[in-house]
Tab-separated table of C-alpha atoms and ligand atoms in Angstrom:
chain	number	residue	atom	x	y	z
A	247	UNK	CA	106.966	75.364	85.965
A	248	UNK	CA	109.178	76.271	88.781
A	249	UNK	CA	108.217	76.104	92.149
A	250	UNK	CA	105.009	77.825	92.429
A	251	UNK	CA	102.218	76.956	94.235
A	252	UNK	CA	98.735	78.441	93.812
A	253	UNK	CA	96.411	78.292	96.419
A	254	UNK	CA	92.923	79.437	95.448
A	255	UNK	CA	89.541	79.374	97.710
A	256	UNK	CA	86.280	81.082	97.655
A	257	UNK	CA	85.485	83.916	100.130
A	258	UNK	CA	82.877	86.766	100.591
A	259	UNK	CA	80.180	84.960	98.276
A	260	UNK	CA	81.712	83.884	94.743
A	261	UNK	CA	85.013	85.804	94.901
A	262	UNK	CA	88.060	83.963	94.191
A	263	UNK	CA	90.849	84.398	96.410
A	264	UNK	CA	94.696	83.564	94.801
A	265	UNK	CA	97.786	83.203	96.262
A	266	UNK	CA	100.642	82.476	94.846
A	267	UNK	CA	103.325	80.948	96.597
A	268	UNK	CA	107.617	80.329	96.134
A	269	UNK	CA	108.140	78.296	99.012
A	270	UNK	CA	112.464	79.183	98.138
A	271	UNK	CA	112.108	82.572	98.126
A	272	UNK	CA	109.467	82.896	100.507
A	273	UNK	CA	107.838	85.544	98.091
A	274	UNK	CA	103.714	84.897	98.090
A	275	UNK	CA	101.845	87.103	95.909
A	276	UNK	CA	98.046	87.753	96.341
A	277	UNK	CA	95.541	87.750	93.258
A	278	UNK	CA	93.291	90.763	94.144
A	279	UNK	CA	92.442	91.229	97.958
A	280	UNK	CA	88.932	90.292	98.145
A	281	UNK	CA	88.653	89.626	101.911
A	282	UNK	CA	91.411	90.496	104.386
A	283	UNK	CA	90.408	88.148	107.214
A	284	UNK	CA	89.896	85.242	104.733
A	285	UNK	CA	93.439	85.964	103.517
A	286	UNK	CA	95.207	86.151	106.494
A	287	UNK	CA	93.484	83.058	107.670
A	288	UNK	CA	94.850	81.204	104.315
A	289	UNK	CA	97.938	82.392	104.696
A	290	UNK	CA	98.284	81.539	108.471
A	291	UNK	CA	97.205	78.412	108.038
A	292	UNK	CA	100.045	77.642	106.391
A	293	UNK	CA	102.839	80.433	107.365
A	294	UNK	CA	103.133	82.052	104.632
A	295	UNK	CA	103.782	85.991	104.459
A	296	UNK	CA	101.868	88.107	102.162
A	297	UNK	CA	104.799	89.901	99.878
A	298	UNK	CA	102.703	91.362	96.789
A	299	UNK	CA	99.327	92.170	95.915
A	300	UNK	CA	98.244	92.257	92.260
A	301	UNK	CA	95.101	94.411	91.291
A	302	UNK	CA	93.667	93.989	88.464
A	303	UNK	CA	90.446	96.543	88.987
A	304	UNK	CA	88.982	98.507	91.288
A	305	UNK	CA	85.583	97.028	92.711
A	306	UNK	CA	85.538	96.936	96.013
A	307	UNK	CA	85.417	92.940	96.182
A	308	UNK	CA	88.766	93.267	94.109
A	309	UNK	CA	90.371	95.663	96.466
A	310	UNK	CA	88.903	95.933	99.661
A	311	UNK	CA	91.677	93.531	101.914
A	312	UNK	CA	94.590	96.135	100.443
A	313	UNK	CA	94.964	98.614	103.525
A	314	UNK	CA	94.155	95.962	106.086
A	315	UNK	CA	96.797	93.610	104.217
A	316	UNK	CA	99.567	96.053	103.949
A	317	UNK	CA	99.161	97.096	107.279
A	318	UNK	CA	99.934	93.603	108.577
A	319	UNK	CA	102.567	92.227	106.002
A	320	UNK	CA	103.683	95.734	104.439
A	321	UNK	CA	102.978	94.127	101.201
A	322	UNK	CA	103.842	95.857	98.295
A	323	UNK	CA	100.893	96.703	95.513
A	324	UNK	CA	100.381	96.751	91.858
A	325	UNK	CA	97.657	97.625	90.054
A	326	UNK	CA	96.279	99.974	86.776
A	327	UNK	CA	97.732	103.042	86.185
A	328	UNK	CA	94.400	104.119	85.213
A	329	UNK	CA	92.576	103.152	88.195
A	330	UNK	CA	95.193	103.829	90.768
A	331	UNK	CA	93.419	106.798	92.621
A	332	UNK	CA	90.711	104.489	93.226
A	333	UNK	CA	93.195	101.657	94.410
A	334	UNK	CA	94.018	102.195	97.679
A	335	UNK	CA	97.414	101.405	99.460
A	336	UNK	CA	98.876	101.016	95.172
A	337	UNK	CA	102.345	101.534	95.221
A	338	UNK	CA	103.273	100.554	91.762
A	339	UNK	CA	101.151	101.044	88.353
A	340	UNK	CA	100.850	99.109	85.507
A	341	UNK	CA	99.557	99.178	82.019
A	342	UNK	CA	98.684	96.837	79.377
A	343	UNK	CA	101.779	95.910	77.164
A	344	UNK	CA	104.167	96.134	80.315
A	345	UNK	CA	106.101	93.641	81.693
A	346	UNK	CA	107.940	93.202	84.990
A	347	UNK	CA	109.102	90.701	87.208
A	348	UNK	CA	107.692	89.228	90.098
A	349	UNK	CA	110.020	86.922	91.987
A	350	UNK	CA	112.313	86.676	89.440
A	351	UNK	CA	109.258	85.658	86.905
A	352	UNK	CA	107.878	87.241	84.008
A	353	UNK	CA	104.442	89.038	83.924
A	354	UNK	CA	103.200	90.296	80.937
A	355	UNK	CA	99.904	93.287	81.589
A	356	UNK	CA	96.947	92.985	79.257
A	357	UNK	CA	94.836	95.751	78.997
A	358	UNK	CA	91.586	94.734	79.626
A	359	UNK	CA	88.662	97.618	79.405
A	360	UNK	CA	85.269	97.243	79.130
A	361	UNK	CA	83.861	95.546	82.996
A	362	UNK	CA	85.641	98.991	84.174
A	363	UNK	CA	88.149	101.227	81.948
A	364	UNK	CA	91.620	100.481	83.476
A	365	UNK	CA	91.116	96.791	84.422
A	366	UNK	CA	94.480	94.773	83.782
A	367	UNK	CA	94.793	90.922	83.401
A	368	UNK	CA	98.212	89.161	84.389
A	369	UNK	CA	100.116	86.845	82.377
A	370	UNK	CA	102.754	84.702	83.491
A	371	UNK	CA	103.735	82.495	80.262
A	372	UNK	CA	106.426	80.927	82.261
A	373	UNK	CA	103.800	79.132	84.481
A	374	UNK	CA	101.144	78.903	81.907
A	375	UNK	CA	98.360	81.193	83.692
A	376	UNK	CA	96.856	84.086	82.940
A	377	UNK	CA	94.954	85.557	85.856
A	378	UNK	CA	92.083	87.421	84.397
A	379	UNK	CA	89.942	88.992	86.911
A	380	UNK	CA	86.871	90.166	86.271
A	381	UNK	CA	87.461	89.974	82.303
A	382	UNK	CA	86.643	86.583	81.253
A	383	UNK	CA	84.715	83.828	83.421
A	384	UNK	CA	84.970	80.118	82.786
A	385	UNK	CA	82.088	79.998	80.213
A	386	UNK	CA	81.074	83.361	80.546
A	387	UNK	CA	82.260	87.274	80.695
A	388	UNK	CA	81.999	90.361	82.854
A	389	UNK	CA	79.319	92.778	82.749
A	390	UNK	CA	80.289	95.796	80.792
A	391	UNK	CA	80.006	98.445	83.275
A	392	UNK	CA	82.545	101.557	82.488
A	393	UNK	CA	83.718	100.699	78.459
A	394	UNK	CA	81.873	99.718	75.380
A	395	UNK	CA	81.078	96.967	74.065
A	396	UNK	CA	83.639	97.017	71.258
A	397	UNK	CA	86.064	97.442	74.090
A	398	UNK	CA	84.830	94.603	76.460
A	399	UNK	CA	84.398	91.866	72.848
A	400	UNK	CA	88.342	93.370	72.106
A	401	UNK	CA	89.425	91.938	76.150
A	402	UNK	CA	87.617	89.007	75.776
A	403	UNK	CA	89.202	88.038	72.163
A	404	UNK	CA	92.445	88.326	73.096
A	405	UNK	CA	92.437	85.942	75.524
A	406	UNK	CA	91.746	82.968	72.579
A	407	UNK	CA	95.778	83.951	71.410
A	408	UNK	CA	96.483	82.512	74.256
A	409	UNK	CA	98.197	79.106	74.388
A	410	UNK	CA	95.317	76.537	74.756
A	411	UNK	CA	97.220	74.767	77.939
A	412	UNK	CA	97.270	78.183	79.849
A	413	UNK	CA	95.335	77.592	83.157
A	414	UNK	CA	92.582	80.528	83.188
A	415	UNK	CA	91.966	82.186	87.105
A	416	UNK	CA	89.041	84.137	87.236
A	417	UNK	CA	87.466	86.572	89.679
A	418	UNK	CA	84.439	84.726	90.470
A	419	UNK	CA	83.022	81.301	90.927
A	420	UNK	CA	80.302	81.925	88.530
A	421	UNK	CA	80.302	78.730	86.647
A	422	UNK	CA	77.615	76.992	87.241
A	423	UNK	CA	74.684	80.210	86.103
A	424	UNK	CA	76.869	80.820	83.041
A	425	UNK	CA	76.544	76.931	82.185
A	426	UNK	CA	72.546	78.092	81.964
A	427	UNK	CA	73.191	80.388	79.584
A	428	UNK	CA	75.808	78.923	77.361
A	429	UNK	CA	73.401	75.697	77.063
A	430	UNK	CA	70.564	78.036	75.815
A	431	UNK	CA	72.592	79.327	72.540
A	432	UNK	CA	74.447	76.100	71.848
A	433	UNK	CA	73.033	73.263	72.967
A	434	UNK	CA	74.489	71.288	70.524
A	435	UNK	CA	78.370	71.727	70.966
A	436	UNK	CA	78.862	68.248	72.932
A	437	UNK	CA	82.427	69.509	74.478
A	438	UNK	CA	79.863	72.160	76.416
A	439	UNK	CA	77.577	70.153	77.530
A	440	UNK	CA	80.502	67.783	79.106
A	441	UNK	CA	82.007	70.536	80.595
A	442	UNK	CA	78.005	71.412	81.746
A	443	UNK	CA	78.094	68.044	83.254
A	444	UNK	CA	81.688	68.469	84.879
A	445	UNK	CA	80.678	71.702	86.233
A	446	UNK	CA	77.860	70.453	87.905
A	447	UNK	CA	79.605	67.146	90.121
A	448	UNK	CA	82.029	69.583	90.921
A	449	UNK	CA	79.376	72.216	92.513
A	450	UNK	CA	77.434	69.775	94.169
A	451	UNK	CA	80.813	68.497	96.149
A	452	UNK	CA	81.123	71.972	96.475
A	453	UNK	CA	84.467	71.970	94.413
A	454	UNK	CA	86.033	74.852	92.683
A	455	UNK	CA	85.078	74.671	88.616
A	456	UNK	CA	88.604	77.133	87.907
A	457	UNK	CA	91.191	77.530	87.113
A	458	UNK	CA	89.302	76.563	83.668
A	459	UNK	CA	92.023	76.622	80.732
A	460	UNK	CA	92.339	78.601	77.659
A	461	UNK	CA	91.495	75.336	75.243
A	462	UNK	CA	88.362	74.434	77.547
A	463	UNK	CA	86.844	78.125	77.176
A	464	UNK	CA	87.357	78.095	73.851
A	465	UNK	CA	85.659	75.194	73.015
A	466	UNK	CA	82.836	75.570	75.081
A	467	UNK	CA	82.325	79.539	76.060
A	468	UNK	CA	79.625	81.575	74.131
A	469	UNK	CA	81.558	84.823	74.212
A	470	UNK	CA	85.079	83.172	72.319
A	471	UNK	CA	82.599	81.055	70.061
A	472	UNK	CA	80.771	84.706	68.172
A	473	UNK	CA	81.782	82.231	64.840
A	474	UNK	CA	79.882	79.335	65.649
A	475	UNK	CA	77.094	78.386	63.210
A	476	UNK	CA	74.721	77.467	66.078
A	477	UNK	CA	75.296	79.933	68.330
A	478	UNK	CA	74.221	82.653	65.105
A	479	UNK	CA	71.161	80.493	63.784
A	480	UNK	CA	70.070	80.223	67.684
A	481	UNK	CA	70.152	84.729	67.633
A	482	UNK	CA	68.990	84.707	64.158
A	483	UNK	CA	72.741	86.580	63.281
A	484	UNK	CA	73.861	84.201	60.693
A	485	UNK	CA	75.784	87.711	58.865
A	486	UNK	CA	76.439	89.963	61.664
A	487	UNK	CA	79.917	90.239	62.192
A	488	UNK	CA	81.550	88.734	65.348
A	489	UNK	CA	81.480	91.960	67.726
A	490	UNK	CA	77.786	92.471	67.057
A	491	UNK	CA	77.068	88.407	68.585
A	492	UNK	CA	79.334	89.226	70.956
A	493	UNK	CA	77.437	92.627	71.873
A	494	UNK	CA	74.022	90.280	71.490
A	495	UNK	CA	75.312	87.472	73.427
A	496	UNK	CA	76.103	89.992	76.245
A	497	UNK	CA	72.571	91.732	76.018
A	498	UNK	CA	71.110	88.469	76.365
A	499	UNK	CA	72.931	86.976	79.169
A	500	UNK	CA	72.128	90.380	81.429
A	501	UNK	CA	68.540	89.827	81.221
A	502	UNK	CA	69.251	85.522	81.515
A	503	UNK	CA	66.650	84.222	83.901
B	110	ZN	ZN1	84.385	93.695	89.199
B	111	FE	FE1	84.165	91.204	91.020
């Protein structure tokens, strides 16, 4: 670890908002841009200039502080090649398997389709995050909007190679309903039911429940656990193979009351 500090809040409803921060260089690098004025305020608050913005989809609650950001700051912008029409003020595309540098540090691209076709995750192994967007939740996953499922269980595995210390930022504070739902297929795996517990304290002091890490989510979250014994007796998919429980699991959880 070298220097960096990460400031995350919550803004708009459940969005995460990230900044990244090298207090010797100055450089301060902004996870998605879901809320201009929120941004600003955070960054004000303690004078730091915005210097990069990294996309990693599309979705308006992803991308929506971009023009009003680089119009202040003149921040530069990365995002997916294969989204980049739809990502305004992008000055610089990625795709999964590329690597640059931000800051002097290295950031690996993981492709990431399935919650929309070009969505990207960022990996800084350096630091030990991974910045995943709208990919993987702490105990849950996105909705598969634009890809299939096959694509969408693919994203989500690949995070599990992952070293179990990485710290996991997501796009949403969405903890706390996916706790529901992860209870309801394995009730018995006690490591999720702490984590349940955790999860809840820190909600009701209104605390943040991410960054979650690799380890945790793989103990504890549904869609990384499609081997688990329970989790198949509970669907009645003891011999399906692990992208059809994933595919289930997903199903399931979109119609979770
Ligand atoms: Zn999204
Ligand atoms: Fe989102």
């Amino acid at each position: 670890m070298t220097g960096l500090t990460f400031h995350q809040f919550i803004c708009r409803s459940d969005n995460y908002g990230l900044l990244l921060h090298d207090h010797k260089s100055g450089a301060t690098a902004a996870i998605d841009a879901p809320d201009a004025a929120e941004i600003e305020r955070q960054l004000d608050a303690r004078g730091w200039k915005l210097t990069h913005i990294l996309t990693t989809h599309h979705h308006g609650d992803h991308v929506e502080g971009n023009l009003p950001l680089k119009q202040r700051y003149g921040c530069n912008i990365t995002g997916p090649k294969d989204e980049a029409a739809k990502i305004l003020g992008i000055d610089q595309v990625v795709s999964g398997g590329d690597r640059f540098s931000w800051d002097g540090r290295e950031v690996l691209v993981m492709d990431c389709p399935g919650h929309t076709l070009g969505h990207v995750a960022y990996y800084m192994p350096a630091e030990e995050a991974v910045f995943a967007g709208d990919t993987l939740f702490s105990l849950g996953c996105g909705r598969v909007f634009e890809g299939a499922m096959e694509q969408m269980h693919r994203s989500v595995t690949q995070f599990a190679l992952l070293p179990p210390t990485t710290q996991l930022f997501c796009g949403h504070e969405y903890t706390q309903s996916n706790a529901r739902f992860a209870l309801s297929v394995e009730p018995g795996n006690t490591d999720l039911v702490n984590r349940v517990a955790e999860v809840d304290r820190l909600r009701a002091e209104t605390k943040m429940t991410c960054p979650s890490t690799i380890g945790i989510e793989k103990a504890t979250n549904p869609f990384l656990r499609t081997g688990s014994a329970e989790i198949r007796k509970v669907l009645g998919m003891e011999h399906a193979n692990d992208m059809e429980v994933f595919a289930e699991l997903r199903e399931r959880k979109n119609s979770f009351k």
